[in-house]
Coordinates of C-alpha atoms in Angstrom, one line a residue:
Chain A
M182 CA 209.1 25.1 67.4
S183 CA 213.4 25.3 68.2
R184 CA 214.8 28.2 70.5
P185 CA 215.0 31.3 68.7
Q186 CA 218.8 32.4 68.1
T187 CA 221.0 34.6 67.6
Q188 CA 223.3 35.9 64.4
I189 CA 225.7 33.8 65.2
E190 CA 224.7 31.2 66.8
K191 CA 222.3 30.6 63.6
I192 CA 225.8 30.7 61.9
L193 CA 227.6 28.4 63.8
S194 CA 224.2 26.0 63.7
H195 CA 224.8 25.8 60.3
H196 CA 228.2 25.3 60.0
S197 CA 228.3 21.8 62.9
T198 CA 229.8 18.8 61.5
E199 CA 227.4 16.6 64.1
A200 CA 223.9 18.0 63.6
P201 CA 224.0 20.6 61.1
G202 CA 220.9 22.7 61.9
R203 CA 220.7 21.7 65.7
P204 CA 220.4 25.1 67.6
V205 CA 223.3 26.1 69.8
E206 CA 223.7 27.8 73.0
P207 CA 226.1 30.2 75.1
E208 CA 228.4 26.9 76.4
D209 CA 228.0 24.4 73.5
I210 CA 231.5 23.7 71.7
V211 CA 230.9 23.3 68.6
E212 CA 233.0 21.8 65.9
V213 CA 232.5 23.5 62.2
E214 CA 233.3 22.7 58.7
V215 CA 235.4 26.1 57.4
D216 CA 234.3 28.4 54.8
R217 CA 237.8 30.2 53.7
L218 CA 240.7 30.3 55.5
V219 CA 243.1 32.9 55.0
L220 CA 246.9 32.1 55.7
L221 CA 249.6 35.5 56.4
D222 CA 253.3 36.2 55.7
M223 CA 254.0 35.3 59.8
A224 CA 253.5 31.7 59.1
A225 CA 257.5 31.7 58.0
T226 CA 257.8 33.0 61.8
H227 CA 256.9 30.3 63.2
P228 CA 258.8 27.2 63.9
E229 CA 255.7 25.5 64.2
F230 CA 254.5 25.4 61.2
M231 CA 257.9 25.8 58.6
G232 CA 259.4 22.6 60.7
H233 CA 256.3 20.6 60.6
L234 CA 254.2 21.4 57.7
P235 CA 251.7 18.9 57.1
H236 CA 252.0 16.2 54.0
R237 CA 248.9 17.7 52.5
I238 CA 246.5 20.1 52.9
Q239 CA 242.8 19.8 52.3
H240 CA 240.4 22.2 49.9
P241 CA 243.2 24.4 48.6
E242 CA 240.4 26.3 46.5
R243 CA 239.7 27.5 49.9
I244 CA 242.8 29.1 51.3
A245 CA 244.4 32.2 50.3
W246 CA 247.6 33.7 51.3
V247 CA 248.2 37.2 51.8
F248 CA 251.4 38.6 52.5
D249 CA 251.0 41.9 55.0
H250 CA 252.7 42.1 58.1
L251 CA 256.2 42.9 58.0
V252 CA 255.8 43.6 53.3
P253 CA 258.5 44.5 51.7
P254 CA 260.3 42.3 54.0
P255 CA 262.6 44.4 56.0
T256 CA 265.2 41.0 57.4
I257 CA 266.7 38.3 55.4
E258 CA 264.6 35.8 57.2
L259 CA 261.5 37.1 56.1
A260 CA 262.6 37.6 52.7
T261 CA 264.2 33.8 52.8
G262 CA 260.6 32.6 54.2
L263 CA 258.4 34.2 52.1
A264 CA 260.0 32.5 49.5
K265 CA 259.2 29.4 51.0
L266 CA 255.4 30.7 51.5
R267 CA 255.3 31.0 47.2
E268 CA 257.0 27.2 47.3
L269 CA 254.4 25.7 49.7
A270 CA 251.6 27.6 48.1
R271 CA 252.9 26.4 44.7
R272 CA 253.0 22.9 46.4
W273 CA 249.7 22.6 47.6
G274 CA 247.9 24.0 44.8
I275 CA 247.3 27.3 46.5
R276 CA 246.4 30.0 43.6
E277 CA 245.0 32.7 45.1
V278 CA 248.5 34.2 46.7
F279 CA 248.2 37.6 47.2
D280 CA 252.3 38.5 46.9
V281 CA 253.8 42.2 48.1
G282 CA 252.5 45.1 46.4
R283 CA 249.8 42.6 44.8
G284 CA 246.7 42.5 48.2
G285 CA 247.2 44.7 51.2
I286 CA 245.6 43.8 54.6
S287 CA 244.5 40.7 54.9
H288 CA 241.1 41.5 56.5
P289 CA 240.0 44.7 54.0
L290 CA 241.2 42.8 51.3
M291 CA 239.5 39.6 52.0
A292 CA 236.2 42.0 51.7
E293 CA 237.6 43.8 48.5
R294 CA 238.0 40.1 46.8
G295 CA 234.8 38.7 47.5
W296 CA 236.1 36.4 49.6
V297 CA 234.1 37.6 53.1
R298 CA 230.8 36.6 52.3
P299 CA 227.8 36.6 54.7
G300 CA 226.4 33.2 56.5
E301 CA 230.1 31.8 56.0
I302 CA 232.8 31.1 58.4
L303 CA 236.2 32.4 57.4
A304 CA 239.0 31.6 59.7
N305 CA 242.9 33.8 59.4
T306 CA 245.3 33.5 62.4
D307 CA 245.2 37.2 62.6
S308 CA 243.0 38.3 66.0
H309 CA 241.0 41.3 64.2
T310 CA 239.3 38.8 61.5
C311 CA 236.0 39.6 63.5
A312 CA 236.5 42.5 60.7
A313 CA 234.5 40.1 58.6
G314 CA 231.5 40.3 60.5
A315 CA 230.4 43.9 58.8
L316 CA 229.4 41.6 55.9
G317 CA 227.5 39.2 58.0
C318 CA 230.1 36.8 57.7
A319 CA 231.8 35.0 60.8
G320 CA 234.9 35.6 61.1
R321 CA 237.4 34.4 64.0
G322 CA 240.5 34.7 64.1
V323 CA 242.2 31.2 65.9
G324 CA 246.0 31.0 66.3
M325 CA 249.1 29.7 63.7
L326 CA 248.7 26.8 65.1
E327 CA 244.6 26.2 65.1
V328 CA 244.9 27.1 61.5
M329 CA 247.2 24.3 60.8
S330 CA 245.0 22.0 62.7
I331 CA 242.3 23.6 59.6
L332 CA 244.5 22.6 56.9
C333 CA 244.6 19.2 58.0
T334 CA 241.5 18.8 58.8
G335 CA 239.5 21.2 57.0
K336 CA 237.1 22.0 60.4
T337 CA 238.0 24.1 63.8
W338 CA 235.8 24.6 67.3
F339 CA 234.1 27.5 68.7
R340 CA 233.1 27.9 72.4
V341 CA 230.0 29.5 72.0
G342 CA 229.8 32.0 74.1
G343 CA 227.0 35.1 75.3
T344 CA 225.7 37.3 72.8
V345 CA 225.9 41.2 73.5
R346 CA 222.9 43.1 71.3
A347 CA 223.9 46.8 70.3
R348 CA 221.3 48.7 68.9
L349 CA 221.8 51.8 66.5
E350 CA 219.9 55.3 66.6
G351 CA 220.1 58.0 63.9
K352 CA 223.3 58.6 61.9
L353 CA 226.6 59.7 62.6
P354 CA 227.5 63.9 62.6
R355 CA 230.2 65.6 60.5
G356 CA 233.3 64.8 62.3
V357 CA 232.7 61.5 64.3
Y358 CA 233.7 58.5 62.0
G359 CA 233.1 54.7 62.8
K360 CA 235.9 54.4 65.1
D361 CA 234.5 56.9 67.8
L362 CA 231.0 55.1 67.2
F363 CA 233.2 52.0 68.5
L364 CA 234.8 54.1 71.3
A365 CA 231.7 55.4 72.8
L366 CA 230.4 51.7 73.1
A367 CA 234.2 50.2 74.6
G368 CA 234.9 53.8 76.9
T369 CA 230.6 53.2 78.4
Y370 CA 230.3 48.9 78.5
G371 CA 233.6 47.9 78.6
G372 CA 235.0 44.9 77.9
I373 CA 233.5 41.1 76.7
P374 CA 235.6 38.4 76.6
G375 CA 234.5 35.4 75.3
K376 CA 231.2 36.2 74.1
N377 CA 229.9 37.6 71.0
L378 CA 228.5 41.6 69.7
E379 CA 225.8 41.8 67.5
F380 CA 224.4 45.2 65.9
Q381 CA 221.2 46.1 65.5
G382 CA 218.4 49.1 64.8
P383 CA 217.7 51.8 62.6
G384 CA 220.9 53.7 63.0
V385 CA 222.6 50.5 61.4
A386 CA 221.0 51.5 57.3
H387 CA 222.8 54.9 58.1
L388 CA 226.3 52.9 58.4
A389 CA 228.4 52.8 55.5
I390 CA 230.6 49.4 54.7
P391 CA 234.0 51.1 55.6
T392 CA 232.1 52.5 58.5
R393 CA 231.1 49.1 59.8
Q394 CA 234.6 47.2 58.5
V395 CA 235.8 49.7 61.3
V396 CA 233.4 49.1 64.2
A397 CA 233.8 45.2 63.5
T398 CA 237.3 44.8 63.2
M399 CA 237.9 47.3 66.3
G400 CA 235.6 44.3 68.5
A401 CA 238.8 42.2 68.9
E402 CA 239.7 45.1 71.1
I403 CA 236.9 44.8 73.6
G404 CA 237.6 40.8 73.3
A405 CA 234.7 40.3 71.5
E406 CA 234.4 36.2 69.6
F407 CA 232.3 37.7 66.7
V408 CA 231.4 41.0 65.7
L409 CA 228.3 41.1 63.4
F410 CA 225.9 43.4 61.2
P411 CA 222.8 42.1 59.8
P412 CA 223.1 41.4 56.1
D413 CA 221.1 44.5 54.9
D414 CA 220.9 45.5 51.5
R415 CA 223.6 47.8 51.6
A416 CA 225.2 44.4 52.8
L417 CA 224.2 42.7 50.4
E418 CA 225.1 45.3 47.2
Y419 CA 228.5 45.2 48.3
V420 CA 229.2 41.6 48.3
R421 CA 227.6 41.2 45.1
A422 CA 229.7 43.5 43.0
R423 CA 232.7 41.5 44.3
V424 CA 231.3 37.8 44.1
P425 CA 231.6 36.0 40.4
A426 CA 227.9 35.6 38.6
G427 CA 225.9 32.7 39.2
E428 CA 227.3 31.8 42.9
T429 CA 224.7 32.2 45.7
L430 CA 225.1 34.1 48.8
R431 CA 223.4 32.6 52.1
P432 CA 223.2 35.5 54.3
V433 CA 221.6 34.5 57.7
E434 CA 220.0 36.7 60.0
A435 CA 218.9 36.7 64.1
D436 CA 215.5 35.5 64.9
P437 CA 213.2 38.2 66.3
E438 CA 213.3 36.3 69.6
A439 CA 216.3 35.5 70.0
H440 CA 218.2 36.1 73.6
Y441 CA 220.6 38.4 74.0
E442 CA 222.7 38.7 77.8
Q443 CA 223.3 42.2 77.1
E444 CA 221.4 45.2 75.3
W445 CA 224.0 48.0 74.5
P446 CA 221.5 50.9 73.3
L447 CA 223.7 54.2 71.9
A448 CA 222.3 57.1 70.0
L449 CA 224.6 58.3 67.4
D450 CA 223.4 61.7 66.9
P451 CA 224.8 63.3 69.9
L452 CA 228.7 61.2 69.5
V453 CA 231.4 63.7 69.5
P454 CA 234.7 62.8 68.2
L455 CA 236.7 60.7 71.1
V456 CA 240.0 59.5 71.5
A457 CA 241.2 56.4 74.2
E458 CA 243.9 56.8 76.4
P459 CA 247.4 54.7 76.6
G460 CA 247.1 51.4 77.9
R461 CA 243.8 49.5 76.7
V462 CA 240.9 50.3 75.1
T463 CA 237.8 49.8 77.1
R464 CA 236.6 52.0 79.8
N465 CA 239.5 54.3 79.6
V466 CA 238.0 57.5 76.2
K467 CA 237.7 60.8 76.8
P468 CA 236.6 63.8 74.4
V469 CA 239.2 64.5 72.3
Q470 CA 238.5 68.2 73.7
E471 CA 239.4 67.2 77.0
L472 CA 242.5 66.5 75.8
S473 CA 244.4 69.0 74.0
H474 CA 246.5 69.7 76.4
V475 CA 248.4 66.7 74.9
A476 CA 251.1 67.4 72.9
I477 CA 252.3 65.0 70.2
Q478 CA 255.6 64.2 67.9
R479 CA 253.6 60.9 66.2
A480 CA 250.5 60.2 64.1
V481 CA 249.6 57.7 61.9
V482 CA 246.7 56.7 60.5
G483 CA 246.4 52.9 59.2
S484 CA 246.0 49.4 59.5
C485 CA 242.8 46.7 58.4
A486 CA 240.8 49.1 60.5
N487 CA 241.4 52.5 59.8
G488 CA 243.2 52.7 55.9
T489 CA 240.1 52.9 54.3
L490 CA 239.6 55.0 51.1
E491 CA 237.4 56.9 53.3
D492 CA 240.2 57.5 55.8
L493 CA 242.3 58.1 53.3
E494 CA 239.5 61.3 52.5
Q495 CA 239.2 62.4 55.8
V496 CA 243.1 62.7 56.0
S497 CA 243.2 64.8 52.8
T498 CA 240.3 67.1 53.1
I499 CA 242.0 68.1 56.6
L500 CA 245.4 68.3 55.0
A501 CA 244.2 70.2 52.0
G502 CA 246.4 73.5 52.0
R503 CA 247.4 73.1 55.6
K504 CA 251.2 71.4 56.9
V505 CA 251.5 68.7 59.5
H506 CA 253.0 70.7 62.7
P507 CA 257.3 70.8 62.3
D508 CA 257.3 68.6 65.6
V509 CA 255.0 65.4 64.5
V510 CA 256.2 62.6 62.0
L511 CA 252.8 61.8 60.1
T512 CA 252.3 58.0 58.3
V513 CA 249.6 57.1 56.5
T514 CA 248.8 53.4 55.6
P515 CA 246.7 52.3 52.6
N516 CA 245.1 49.6 53.4
T517 CA 245.3 47.9 50.4
S518 CA 246.9 48.5 47.0
A519 CA 243.8 48.9 45.0
V520 CA 243.2 51.5 48.1
F521 CA 246.5 53.0 47.5
A522 CA 245.6 53.0 43.7
E523 CA 242.3 54.7 44.0
A524 CA 243.2 57.7 46.6
S525 CA 246.3 58.4 44.3
R526 CA 243.8 58.7 41.2
L527 CA 241.8 61.5 43.7
G528 CA 244.7 62.9 44.7
H529 CA 244.7 61.6 48.6
L530 CA 247.7 61.0 48.4
E531 CA 249.7 64.0 47.1
T532 CA 247.8 65.9 49.1
I533 CA 249.2 64.1 52.0
V534 CA 252.7 64.2 51.0
R535 CA 252.6 67.7 49.5
A536 CA 251.4 68.1 53.3
G537 CA 254.8 67.0 54.8
G538 CA 253.1 64.0 55.6
L539 CA 254.7 60.0 54.9
V540 CA 252.7 57.7 52.5
T541 CA 253.4 53.9 52.7
N542 CA 252.7 51.3 50.9
A543 CA 250.1 48.7 52.5
T544 CA 251.0 46.4 55.4
C545 CA 250.6 46.1 58.7
G546 CA 253.3 48.3 59.7
A547 CA 253.6 50.4 62.7
C548 CA 250.1 49.4 64.1
F549 CA 252.1 46.1 65.9
G550 CA 255.3 47.3 65.9
G551 CA 256.7 45.7 63.0
H552 CA 258.3 48.1 60.9
L553 CA 257.7 51.3 58.8
G554 CA 257.6 53.3 61.6
V555 CA 258.3 52.4 64.8
L556 CA 257.6 54.7 68.0
G557 CA 261.1 55.6 70.3
D558 CA 261.5 55.7 74.1
G559 CA 259.2 58.3 74.9
E560 CA 257.3 59.6 72.1
V561 CA 253.8 60.0 72.2
C562 CA 251.6 58.9 68.9
V563 CA 248.1 59.6 68.3
T564 CA 246.9 57.0 65.9
S565 CA 243.9 55.5 64.0
T566 CA 244.9 51.6 63.9
T567 CA 244.0 49.4 66.0
R568 CA 245.5 49.0 69.6
N569 CA 247.0 51.5 72.9
F570 CA 248.6 49.2 74.6
Q571 CA 251.6 49.4 76.3
G572 CA 254.9 48.3 74.1
R573 CA 252.3 48.0 70.7
M574 CA 254.5 50.4 68.8
G575 CA 257.8 50.2 69.6
S576 CA 259.2 51.0 72.9
S577 CA 257.4 50.4 76.0
Q578 CA 257.9 54.1 77.1
A579 CA 255.9 55.3 74.2
R580 CA 252.8 57.0 74.8
I581 CA 249.7 55.9 71.8
Y582 CA 246.7 57.4 72.1
L583 CA 243.9 55.9 69.8
A584 CA 241.6 58.2 67.4
S585 CA 240.1 58.3 64.6
S586 CA 241.8 58.8 61.3
A587 CA 240.6 62.8 60.9
T588 CA 241.0 63.3 64.6
V589 CA 244.8 61.9 64.0
A590 CA 245.6 64.6 60.7
A591 CA 243.8 66.9 62.7
S592 CA 246.2 66.9 65.8
A593 CA 249.4 66.1 62.6
V594 CA 248.3 69.9 61.6
T595 CA 248.5 71.3 65.6
G596 CA 251.0 69.5 66.8
H597 CA 248.1 68.1 70.2
L598 CA 245.4 66.2 70.8
T599 CA 242.8 68.2 68.1
D600 CA 238.8 67.9 67.5
P601 CA 238.8 67.8 64.0
R602 CA 235.3 69.4 63.4
E603 CA 237.7 72.8 64.7
L604 CA 239.8 72.2 62.0
L605 CA 236.6 70.6 59.3
S606 CA 234.3 73.8 59.8
E607 CA 237.2 76.9 59.2
A608 CA 238.6 74.8 55.5
P609 CA 241.2 77.1 54.0
Chain B
M152 CA 243.0 17.1 85.2
R153 CA 244.7 18.4 88.4
I154 CA 247.8 20.7 88.6
A155 CA 249.7 22.4 91.6
G156 CA 252.1 25.0 91.7
R157 CA 253.5 28.3 93.5
A158 CA 251.0 31.5 92.0
W159 CA 252.2 35.0 91.2
V160 CA 249.8 37.3 90.6
V161 CA 249.2 39.9 88.4
G162 CA 246.5 42.3 87.1
D163 CA 243.5 43.3 84.6
D164 CA 244.3 43.8 80.9
I165 CA 247.3 41.5 80.8
N166 CA 247.7 41.2 76.8
T167 CA 249.5 39.9 74.4
D168 CA 252.2 43.0 73.8
L169 CA 253.0 42.4 77.3
L170 CA 253.1 38.6 77.4
Y171 CA 255.1 38.7 74.0
P172 CA 256.2 41.9 72.9
A173 CA 256.8 43.1 68.7
T174 CA 261.2 42.4 69.4
C175 CA 259.9 38.4 70.4
F176 CA 259.9 38.5 66.0
R177 CA 263.5 39.4 65.8
L178 CA 264.7 36.8 68.3
P179 CA 266.0 32.9 68.7
P180 CA 262.8 31.0 69.7
A181 CA 264.4 29.9 72.8
E182 CA 265.4 33.4 73.6
R183 CA 261.7 35.1 73.1
R184 CA 260.8 33.6 76.9
W185 CA 262.9 35.9 78.6
Q186 CA 260.2 39.3 76.9
T187 CA 257.4 38.1 78.8
L188 CA 256.7 41.3 80.6
S189 CA 259.7 43.2 80.6
A190 CA 257.6 46.1 80.1
N191 CA 255.2 45.8 83.4
R192 CA 257.3 43.7 85.2
P193 CA 260.7 43.7 84.3
G194 CA 263.3 40.3 85.6
W195 CA 259.6 38.7 86.7
A196 CA 260.5 36.1 83.3
R197 CA 264.4 35.4 85.4
E198 CA 262.2 34.5 88.8
V199 CA 260.0 32.0 87.1
R200 CA 260.7 28.4 87.9
P201 CA 259.4 25.6 86.5
G202 CA 255.7 24.2 88.2
D203 CA 254.9 28.3 88.8
V204 CA 251.4 28.6 88.1
L205 CA 250.4 32.5 87.1
V206 CA 246.9 34.2 88.5
A207 CA 246.0 37.1 86.6
G208 CA 242.5 39.3 86.7
S209 CA 240.1 40.2 83.7
N210 CA 240.7 40.4 80.3
F211 CA 243.5 38.0 80.2
G212 CA 245.7 37.5 76.9
M213 CA 243.8 40.6 75.0
G214 CA 245.1 41.2 71.7
S215 CA 246.9 39.7 69.0
S216 CA 247.2 36.1 67.3
R217 CA 251.1 36.2 68.1
P218 CA 252.0 32.9 69.8
A219 CA 252.2 34.3 73.0
A220 CA 250.7 31.0 75.3
D221 CA 254.4 30.2 74.2
N222 CA 256.3 32.4 76.4
L223 CA 254.6 31.0 80.1
R224 CA 255.4 27.5 78.9
D225 CA 259.0 28.3 78.2
L226 CA 259.2 30.0 81.2
G227 CA 258.3 26.5 82.7
I228 CA 254.2 28.3 83.8
R229 CA 252.5 25.3 84.2
L230 CA 248.8 26.6 84.8
V231 CA 247.0 30.0 84.1
V232 CA 243.7 30.7 86.4
A233 CA 242.2 34.3 85.7
D234 CA 239.7 36.6 86.2
S235 CA 238.1 36.3 82.7
I236 CA 240.3 34.9 79.1
N237 CA 240.4 36.5 75.9
G238 CA 238.9 33.7 73.5
L239 CA 242.1 33.4 71.0
F240 CA 244.9 33.2 74.1
F241 CA 242.8 30.4 75.5
R242 CA 242.4 28.7 72.5
T243 CA 246.1 29.3 71.6
A244 CA 246.9 28.7 75.3
I245 CA 245.3 25.1 74.8
N246 CA 246.5 24.2 71.3
T247 CA 249.4 24.6 72.7
G248 CA 249.0 22.7 75.5
L249 CA 249.0 25.1 78.4
P250 CA 245.9 24.7 81.2
I251 CA 244.3 27.5 81.7
L252 CA 240.7 28.3 83.5
E253 CA 238.6 30.5 84.0
V254 CA 237.5 31.2 87.9
P255 CA 236.1 35.1 88.0
G256 CA 237.2 36.3 91.3
V257 CA 240.4 34.6 91.5
S258 CA 242.9 37.1 91.3
R259 CA 241.6 38.9 94.1
S260 CA 241.6 35.4 95.8
V261 CA 245.1 34.4 95.9
R262 CA 248.0 35.5 97.5
E263 CA 251.0 35.2 96.0
G264 CA 253.4 33.0 96.7
S265 CA 251.0 30.8 97.8
R266 CA 250.5 26.9 97.1
L267 CA 247.1 26.6 94.5
E268 CA 245.8 23.5 93.4
A269 CA 243.3 23.1 90.2
D270 CA 241.2 20.6 89.2
L271 CA 240.9 21.8 85.3
T272 CA 237.4 19.7 84.1
E273 CA 236.1 20.3 87.6
G274 CA 237.0 24.0 87.2
W275 CA 237.6 24.6 91.0
V276 CA 240.6 26.1 92.4
R277 CA 241.6 26.0 96.3
T278 CA 244.4 28.2 98.0
D279 CA 245.3 29.2 101.8
G280 CA 242.0 27.2 102.6
R281 CA 239.1 28.8 100.5
E282 CA 237.9 26.8 96.8
L283 CA 236.8 29.0 94.4
Q284 CA 234.8 26.8 91.5
G285 CA 235.4 28.5 87.7
R286 CA 233.9 27.6 84.7
P287 CA 235.3 23.6 84.1
L288 CA 237.4 22.5 80.7
P289 CA 235.0 20.7 78.5
P290 CA 236.4 17.5 77.8
F291 CA 236.4 18.6 74.1
L292 CA 239.5 20.9 74.8
A293 CA 240.9 18.5 78.1
R294 CA 241.5 16.0 75.2
I295 CA 243.5 18.6 73.1
L296 CA 245.5 19.1 76.5
E297 CA 246.0 15.2 77.5
D298 CA 247.2 14.8 73.8
G299 CA 249.9 17.1 74.9
G300 CA 248.8 20.0 72.5
V301 CA 247.1 20.7 68.7
L302 CA 250.7 19.4 67.3
A303 CA 251.1 16.5 69.0
R304 CA 247.8 15.6 67.9
L305 CA 248.6 16.6 64.4
A306 CA 251.1 13.8 64.2
K307 CA 249.5 11.5 66.6
Q308 CA 246.5 11.3 63.3
G309 CA 249.6 11.2 60.6
Y310 CA 249.1 14.8 59.3
I311 CA 252.5 16.1 59.9
D312 CA 255.7 14.2 61.2

């Protein structure tokens, strides 16, 4: 009888090049086969890549190229770079190119297109690749140099970390969302650099897939290597609807007796809307109501974490019949072109625009201080994007508060940090 | 692998937005290094001398996949030692050829300006007559550093020029 394994240990063990199926444990270095690889437009900004292109690549059919960080290109250099990337994709036989206007942010896009599958290993340069864990897929951001190595060899390595188990009980109450769930964990339990986070418990079944995606994406902010939800019926139904008929899924669950380094219990029913104060996410979280004195000038909804259709619906529900406060600029970025189109069909975008908000194309955009609304000196921003680090969204003299999209929308209406339940209860 | 140098000490939660601000994306590669820690420690990048060592607190390198380790390497930082290190930054450092070691408690044990010596594969650091034990660098990763980083390795294997 072999040692019982956590979900991530099992996935890594199955993919081991040296001894497939042999159990792995913390501190092991495991070399693995990569099932799918995602390249980004940012490749064009890496001189190491553009100046040392692989002579040939492994498995072009397992590779997608997504233009998401700086689209449409704001500089001549980037526009020129994108043309080179298109040519490279043609030369290498990469057919899955999600060009400007035809894709969106890589993490939600890959899930939407059936590229995120339970039990598989998905690599991407970008740190928020842990988003794939919402569907039980071991997604990991590995950086440009490692992506070059995977292009050449088809393989990568992981240093196995200990695993933490979050046990969820109950249901999220009205006005409280996936971002609040994540902030509750980050605020209570802090960072786990190098370790994995697996979600279990009866509360998981009540979480919709987009909610799980928010939580899994944000796992990067507590330093998690991998964040995994179980491949339950809800996850499998989501994936099957997006995978060509006849392709087999290989979901992996944790062994019942697996060893977890820490247990993080979390009751969902008592949760309230939360906000992370500027600087860091871990142990820096308060109820929104305790910060209602904070005046804001900028409000941002979007990113790989919180640009889902559900986010746009939350924003539209709060903004319906109201106006964005005259001292606030609200920017809303759907996370994929498909979400943009559906939010348009449902009228959410019209509601946002009529309220005085700005809707942008699907891009990482302002979240990483790239373009489409970076912050200026002294500005105070509330955002449902991914990071509140100093200088993250532009000026190092700006202050960033991190919250749910509903909290951002409510704050955009009042001009100060606002618990969205106050506006949800008095729908105009 | 043994490395020694003069230590700089920074605190907890030094993330990639501090190490490699978004302004770097718009600068020529040779100028990016001067932005390192410009938000929280202005002027520091100009004081670093080739061969110096950076000692940091917990959660070092938290954040994005941007080539933040390049900035430290290009400033001449020869080694990073931290209480705990973000996994993606750890990988980026190894791949870029920047030696890196996790030694819990190191940031409270090293005085800025002191000489620090470390052995990567044995996992210890010595400074001011004290020795601390950390997580030894596995041989698999030490070999990437010995090759000079992943680009040099891929070139050696004939995958790239």
